[in-house]
mmCIF file of C-alpha atoms in Angstrom:
data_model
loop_
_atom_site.group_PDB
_atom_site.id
_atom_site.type_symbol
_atom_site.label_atom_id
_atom_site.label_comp_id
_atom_site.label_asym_id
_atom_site.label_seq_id
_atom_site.Cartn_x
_atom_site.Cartn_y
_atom_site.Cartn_z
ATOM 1 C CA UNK A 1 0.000 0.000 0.000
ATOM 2 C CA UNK A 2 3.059 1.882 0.052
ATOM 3 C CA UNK A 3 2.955 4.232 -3.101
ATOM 4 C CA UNK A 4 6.809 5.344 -2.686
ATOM 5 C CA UNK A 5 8.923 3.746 -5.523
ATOM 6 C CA UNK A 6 12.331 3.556 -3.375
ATOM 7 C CA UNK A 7 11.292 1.492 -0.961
ATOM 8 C CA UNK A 8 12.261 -2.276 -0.428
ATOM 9 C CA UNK A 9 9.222 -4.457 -0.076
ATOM 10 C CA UNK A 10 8.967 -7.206 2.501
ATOM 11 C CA UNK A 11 7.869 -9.569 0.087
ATOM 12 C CA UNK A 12 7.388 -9.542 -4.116
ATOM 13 C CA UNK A 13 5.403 -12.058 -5.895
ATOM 14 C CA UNK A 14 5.536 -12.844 -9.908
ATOM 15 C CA UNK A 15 3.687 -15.292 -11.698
ATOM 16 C CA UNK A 16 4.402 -16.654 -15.258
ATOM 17 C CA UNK A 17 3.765 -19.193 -17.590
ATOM 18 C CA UNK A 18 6.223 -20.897 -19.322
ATOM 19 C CA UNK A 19 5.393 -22.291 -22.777
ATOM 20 C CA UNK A 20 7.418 -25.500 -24.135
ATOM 21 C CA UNK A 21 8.505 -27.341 -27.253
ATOM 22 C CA UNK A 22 8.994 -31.014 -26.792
ATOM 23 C CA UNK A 23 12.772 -30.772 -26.598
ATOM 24 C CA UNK A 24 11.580 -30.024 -22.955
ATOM 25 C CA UNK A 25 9.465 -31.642 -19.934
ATOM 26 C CA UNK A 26 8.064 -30.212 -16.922
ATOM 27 C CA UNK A 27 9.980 -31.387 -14.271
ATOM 28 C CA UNK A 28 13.261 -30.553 -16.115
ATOM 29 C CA UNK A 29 12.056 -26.766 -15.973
ATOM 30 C CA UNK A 30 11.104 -26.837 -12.949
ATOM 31 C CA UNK A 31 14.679 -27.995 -11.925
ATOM 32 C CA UNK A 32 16.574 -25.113 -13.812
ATOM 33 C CA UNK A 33 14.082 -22.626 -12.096
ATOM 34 C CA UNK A 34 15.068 -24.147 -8.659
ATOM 35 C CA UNK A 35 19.172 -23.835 -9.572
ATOM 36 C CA UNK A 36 17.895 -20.531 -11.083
ATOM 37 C CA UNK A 37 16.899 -18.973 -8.332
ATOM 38 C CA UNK A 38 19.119 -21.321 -5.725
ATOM 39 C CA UNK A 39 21.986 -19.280 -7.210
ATOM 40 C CA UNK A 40 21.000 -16.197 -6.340
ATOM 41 C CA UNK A 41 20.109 -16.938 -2.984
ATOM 42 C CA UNK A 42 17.336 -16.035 -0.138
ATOM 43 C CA UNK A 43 14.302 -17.557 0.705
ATOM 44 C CA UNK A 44 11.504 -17.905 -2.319
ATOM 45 C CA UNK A 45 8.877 -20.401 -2.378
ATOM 46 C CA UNK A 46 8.271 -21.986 -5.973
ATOM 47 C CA UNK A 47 4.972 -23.307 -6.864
ATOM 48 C CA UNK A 48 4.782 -25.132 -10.128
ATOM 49 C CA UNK A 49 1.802 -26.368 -11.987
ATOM 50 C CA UNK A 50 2.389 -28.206 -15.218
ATOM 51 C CA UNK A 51 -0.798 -28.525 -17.333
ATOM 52 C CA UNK A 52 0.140 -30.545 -19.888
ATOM 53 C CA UNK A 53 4.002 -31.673 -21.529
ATOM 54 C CA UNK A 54 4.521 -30.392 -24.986
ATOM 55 C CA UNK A 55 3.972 -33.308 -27.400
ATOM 56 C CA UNK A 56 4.826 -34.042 -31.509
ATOM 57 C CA UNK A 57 3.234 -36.629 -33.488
ATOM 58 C CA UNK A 58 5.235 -38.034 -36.113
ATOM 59 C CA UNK A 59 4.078 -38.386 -39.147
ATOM 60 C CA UNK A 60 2.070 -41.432 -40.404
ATOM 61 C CA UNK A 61 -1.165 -43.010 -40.666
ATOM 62 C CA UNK A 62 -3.387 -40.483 -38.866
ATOM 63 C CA UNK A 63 -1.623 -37.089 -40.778
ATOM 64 C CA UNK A 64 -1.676 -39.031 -43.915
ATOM 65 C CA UNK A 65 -5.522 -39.781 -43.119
ATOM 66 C CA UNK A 66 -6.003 -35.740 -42.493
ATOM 67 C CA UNK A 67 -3.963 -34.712 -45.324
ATOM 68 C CA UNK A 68 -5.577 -36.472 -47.827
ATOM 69 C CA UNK A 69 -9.104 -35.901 -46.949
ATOM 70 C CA UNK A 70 -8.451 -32.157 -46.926
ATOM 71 C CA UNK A 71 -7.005 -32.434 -50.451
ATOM 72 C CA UNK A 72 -10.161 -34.807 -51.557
ATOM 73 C CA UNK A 73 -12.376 -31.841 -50.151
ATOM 74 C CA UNK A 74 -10.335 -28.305 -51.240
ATOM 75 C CA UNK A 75 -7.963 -29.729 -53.821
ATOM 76 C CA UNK A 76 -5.189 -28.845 -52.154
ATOM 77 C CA UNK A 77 -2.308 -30.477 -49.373
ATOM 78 C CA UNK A 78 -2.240 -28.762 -46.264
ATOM 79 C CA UNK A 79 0.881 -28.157 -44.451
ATOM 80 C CA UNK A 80 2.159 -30.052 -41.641
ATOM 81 C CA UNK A 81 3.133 -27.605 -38.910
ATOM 82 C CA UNK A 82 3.610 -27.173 -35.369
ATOM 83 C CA UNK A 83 2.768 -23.327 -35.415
ATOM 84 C CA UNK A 84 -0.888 -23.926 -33.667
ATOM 85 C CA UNK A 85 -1.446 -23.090 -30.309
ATOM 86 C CA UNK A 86 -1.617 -25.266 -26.723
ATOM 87 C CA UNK A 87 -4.656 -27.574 -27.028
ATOM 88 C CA UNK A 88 -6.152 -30.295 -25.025
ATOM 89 C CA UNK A 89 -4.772 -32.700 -27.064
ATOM 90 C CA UNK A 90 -2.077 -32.997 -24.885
ATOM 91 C CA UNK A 91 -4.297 -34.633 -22.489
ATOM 92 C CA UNK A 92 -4.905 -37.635 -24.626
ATOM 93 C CA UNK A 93 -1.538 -38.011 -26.490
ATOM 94 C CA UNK A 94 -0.529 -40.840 -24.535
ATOM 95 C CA UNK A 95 -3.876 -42.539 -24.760
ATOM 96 C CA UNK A 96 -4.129 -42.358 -28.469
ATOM 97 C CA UNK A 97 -2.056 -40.917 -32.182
ATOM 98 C CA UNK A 98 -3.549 -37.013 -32.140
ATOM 99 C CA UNK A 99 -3.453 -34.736 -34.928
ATOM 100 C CA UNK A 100 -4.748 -30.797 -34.418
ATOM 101 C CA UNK A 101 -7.084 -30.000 -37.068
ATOM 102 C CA UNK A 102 -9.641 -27.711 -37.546
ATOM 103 C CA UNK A 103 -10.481 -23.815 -38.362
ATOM 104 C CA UNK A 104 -8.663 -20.554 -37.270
ATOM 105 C CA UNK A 105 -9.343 -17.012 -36.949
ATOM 106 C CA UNK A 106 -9.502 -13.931 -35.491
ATOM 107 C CA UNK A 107 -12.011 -14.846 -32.812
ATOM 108 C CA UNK A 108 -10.992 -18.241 -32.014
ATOM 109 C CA UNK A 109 -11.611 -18.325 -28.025
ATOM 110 C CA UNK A 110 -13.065 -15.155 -27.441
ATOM 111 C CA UNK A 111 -16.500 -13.920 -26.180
ATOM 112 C CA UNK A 112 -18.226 -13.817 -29.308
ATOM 113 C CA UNK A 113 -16.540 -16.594 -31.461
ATOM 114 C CA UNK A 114 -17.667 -17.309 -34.944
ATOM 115 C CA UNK A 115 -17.030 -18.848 -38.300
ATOM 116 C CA UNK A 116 -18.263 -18.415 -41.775
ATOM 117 C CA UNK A 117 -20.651 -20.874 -43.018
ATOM 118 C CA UNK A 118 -18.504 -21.956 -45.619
ATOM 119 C CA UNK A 119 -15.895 -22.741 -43.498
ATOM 120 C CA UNK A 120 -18.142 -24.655 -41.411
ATOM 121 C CA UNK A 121 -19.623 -26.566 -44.627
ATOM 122 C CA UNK A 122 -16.083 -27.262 -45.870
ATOM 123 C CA UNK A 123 -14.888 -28.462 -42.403
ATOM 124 C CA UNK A 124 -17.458 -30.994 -41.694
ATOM 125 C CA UNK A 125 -16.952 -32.519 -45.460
ATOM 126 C CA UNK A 126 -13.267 -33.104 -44.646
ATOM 127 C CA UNK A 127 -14.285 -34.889 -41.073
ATOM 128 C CA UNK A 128 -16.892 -36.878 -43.597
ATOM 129 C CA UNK A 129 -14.134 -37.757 -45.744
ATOM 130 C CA UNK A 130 -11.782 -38.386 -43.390
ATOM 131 C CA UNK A 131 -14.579 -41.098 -41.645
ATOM 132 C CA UNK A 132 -15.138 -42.668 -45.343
ATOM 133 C CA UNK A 133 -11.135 -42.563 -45.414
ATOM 134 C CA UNK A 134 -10.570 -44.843 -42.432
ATOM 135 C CA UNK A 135 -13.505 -47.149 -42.684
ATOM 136 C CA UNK A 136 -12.322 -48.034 -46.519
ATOM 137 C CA UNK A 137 -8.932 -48.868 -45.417
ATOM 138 C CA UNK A 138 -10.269 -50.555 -42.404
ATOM 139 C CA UNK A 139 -12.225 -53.468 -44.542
#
């Protein structure tokens, strides 16, 4: 409550949220933020929530699956990236192959979040194709 700028406080607080590729785990950043902070010394309490370890799914059958039904559908290959965002995929990786697919834009998680129709049309014939996709190469 002190509003004086050159004054040291009793206590500071900072939270953060560390974002990771799959060169990295959890528990391995929470070690180098212990050393971290163990080397500069004094008393800090750490507490460390890990909601999910980054994840990449090589390519194979399920991509291939993806890939091919979106080409059926818009005539064209889509790319194979890793430049989406945090998803809860990463709570099911282990269970199962996962592959992120699906629509972007400018009001993806927000209040008010929509899509064209179009978009929705053309999205739900790839998930058809993709279905048809599997099920012939299942028989």
């Amino acid at each position: 409550g002190n509003p004086a700028t050159n004054v040291i406080p009793a206590e500071a607080r900072a939270g953060f949220n560390i974002r990771f590729n799959d060169l990295h785990t959890g528990e391995k950043l929470i070690a180098w933020l212990r050393r971290s902070f163990d080397s500069i010394g004094g008393d800090y309490d750490l507490n460390a929530r890990v909601s999910g370890e980054a994840f990449l799914t090589p390519p194979g059958a399920l991509s291939e699956l993806v890939s091919a039904a979106v080409e059926d559908v818009l005539g064209r290959a889509p790319e194979l990236s890793t430049s989406g965002g945090t998803s809860d995929a990463r709570f099911i990786k282990n269970a199962c192959p996962v592959c992120e697919f699906g629509m972007v834009g400018l009001t993806m998680h927000k209040a008010d979040e929509r899509c064209s129709l179009d978009d929705l049309e053309r999205l739900a014939a790839i998930y058809a194709r993709m279905l048809e996709r599997y099920f012939e190469t299942a028989r």
